[in-house]
Amino acid sequence: MTIDFNGRVAIVTGAGAGLGRSHALGLAARGAHVVVNDLGADTDGTGGSSDAARAVVEDIRAGGGHAIANGANVTDADQVQQMMDEAIAEFGQVDIVVNNAGILRDKTFSKMSLADFRVVLDVHLMGTVNCTHAIWPHMAERGYGRIAFTTSGSGLYGNFGQSNYGAAKAAMPGLMNVLAQEGARYDIRVNTLAPTAATRMTENLLPPEALELLAPETITPGLLALVSDEAPTGMILGAGAGCFAETRIYETEGVALQGDELSPEGVLAAMDRIRDPSGQAQVENAFAQTRKYARMAAKARGLPLPWQD
């Protein structure tokens, strides 16, 4: 099966450089019309110029593709809505939204200002929300949509000095989990890319030999798979240096405490059993967790099971 995007229209945010640029070029190379969105800001979000977005558009057009530049600030819901409206006016529809725009303002939590914490959340989390919310009715009406979020190992696993960035990136799987369920009836598939790439945001953090391996172009194939017609939904795809893996959230089998054990001391005493990975499994949704605990409690107390699967 060959993946192509002929007849599809994609919006890629933060597409003036790095991963976003690679994603935009990759989509265009396989036939998509692309809206290249970039505020043109520095890695900390300051400044702004549309030159970077226009340069990517020129590259796409030079290769025979179709693209337009857009300088909307993803934190501004009105600008985002205008971008969506302009894309539909230009190309007739929007099929794919790649939420890639981001900034860094790294400091240890004790030294970080609340303003720096908030602005990183605004760009990564609310920027993603604004873009997704603006296009959702259009995709639902058409019965088709492919949306990609961008998380990070900093959010999934933690990284010293990135509490703001980590918090914003950790929000992506939570948003994805809900929207993958809500979008299923409309064939809107929502996935999350977890890239490790050599970009402006990582060039000072990695040795040169690693930067050579972690080119953005080694990650974009994963992104294209996540927004293709045959894409999964609700998946976190780790990607870097041509390597791909799935990140999943598991819950251990756990224990049911009662009587004297049902106390703070009892919980601590049972911690090894609580954390035992034997029998761990994915939980389908929040209510499935509720059912699990009610069944466990009923079984431990010899009561009739309140739910049967």
Short mmCIF file of N, CA, C and O in Angstrom, two decimals, residues 252-257 266-267 270 272-274 293 296:
data_model
loop_
_atom_site.label_atom_id
_atom_site.label_comp_id
_atom_site.label_asym_id
_atom_site.label_seq_id
_atom_site.Cartn_x
_atom_site.Cartn_y
_atom_site.Cartn_z
N THR A 252 -1.43 -1.36 36.85
CA THR A 252 -1.17 -2.67 37.43
C THR A 252 -2.49 -3.30 37.88
O THR A 252 -3.52 -2.64 38.00
N GLU A 253 -2.42 -4.60 38.13
CA GLU A 253 -3.63 -5.31 38.57
C GLU A 253 -4.13 -4.74 39.89
O GLU A 253 -5.33 -4.61 40.10
N GLY A 254 -3.21 -4.37 40.77
CA GLY A 254 -3.59 -3.71 42.02
C GLY A 254 -4.10 -4.66 43.09
O GLY A 254 -4.10 -5.89 42.92
N VAL A 255 -4.52 -4.10 44.19
CA VAL A 255 -5.02 -4.88 45.32
C VAL A 255 -6.30 -4.25 45.84
O VAL A 255 -6.56 -3.07 45.62
N ALA A 256 -7.10 -5.05 46.50
CA ALA A 256 -8.31 -4.57 47.17
C ALA A 256 -8.09 -4.67 48.68
O ALA A 256 -7.87 -5.77 49.19
N LEU A 257 -8.11 -3.56 49.37
CA LEU A 257 -7.89 -3.53 50.82
C LEU A 257 -9.22 -3.36 51.54
O LEU A 257 -10.12 -2.67 51.07
N GLY A 266 -1.79 0.66 55.71
CA GLY A 266 -2.06 -0.52 54.90
C GLY A 266 -1.66 -0.32 53.44
O GLY A 266 -1.16 -1.22 52.79
N VAL A 267 -1.92 0.91 52.94
CA VAL A 267 -1.53 1.21 51.56
C VAL A 267 -0.01 1.14 51.40
O VAL A 267 0.51 0.53 50.46
N ALA A 270 1.26 -2.36 51.44
CA ALA A 270 0.92 -3.12 50.22
C ALA A 270 1.58 -2.55 48.98
O ALA A 270 1.29 -3.00 47.86
N ASP A 272 4.42 -2.80 47.42
CA ASP A 272 5.06 -3.72 46.48
C ASP A 272 4.01 -4.45 45.64
O ASP A 272 4.19 -4.65 44.43
N ARG A 273 2.92 -4.86 46.27
CA ARG A 273 1.86 -5.54 45.52
C ARG A 273 1.13 -4.58 44.59
O ARG A 273 0.76 -4.94 43.47
N ILE A 274 0.94 -3.35 45.06
CA ILE A 274 0.28 -2.35 44.22
C ILE A 274 1.08 -2.06 42.97
O ILE A 274 0.53 -1.90 41.88
N TYR A 293 -12.40 -1.31 39.75
CA TYR A 293 -12.27 -1.17 41.20
C TYR A 293 -13.52 -1.69 41.91
O TYR A 293 -13.43 -2.32 42.98
N MET A 296 -13.31 -5.47 41.90
CA MET A 296 -12.29 -5.96 42.85
C MET A 296 -12.79 -5.86 44.28
O MET A 296 -12.63 -6.78 45.08
#
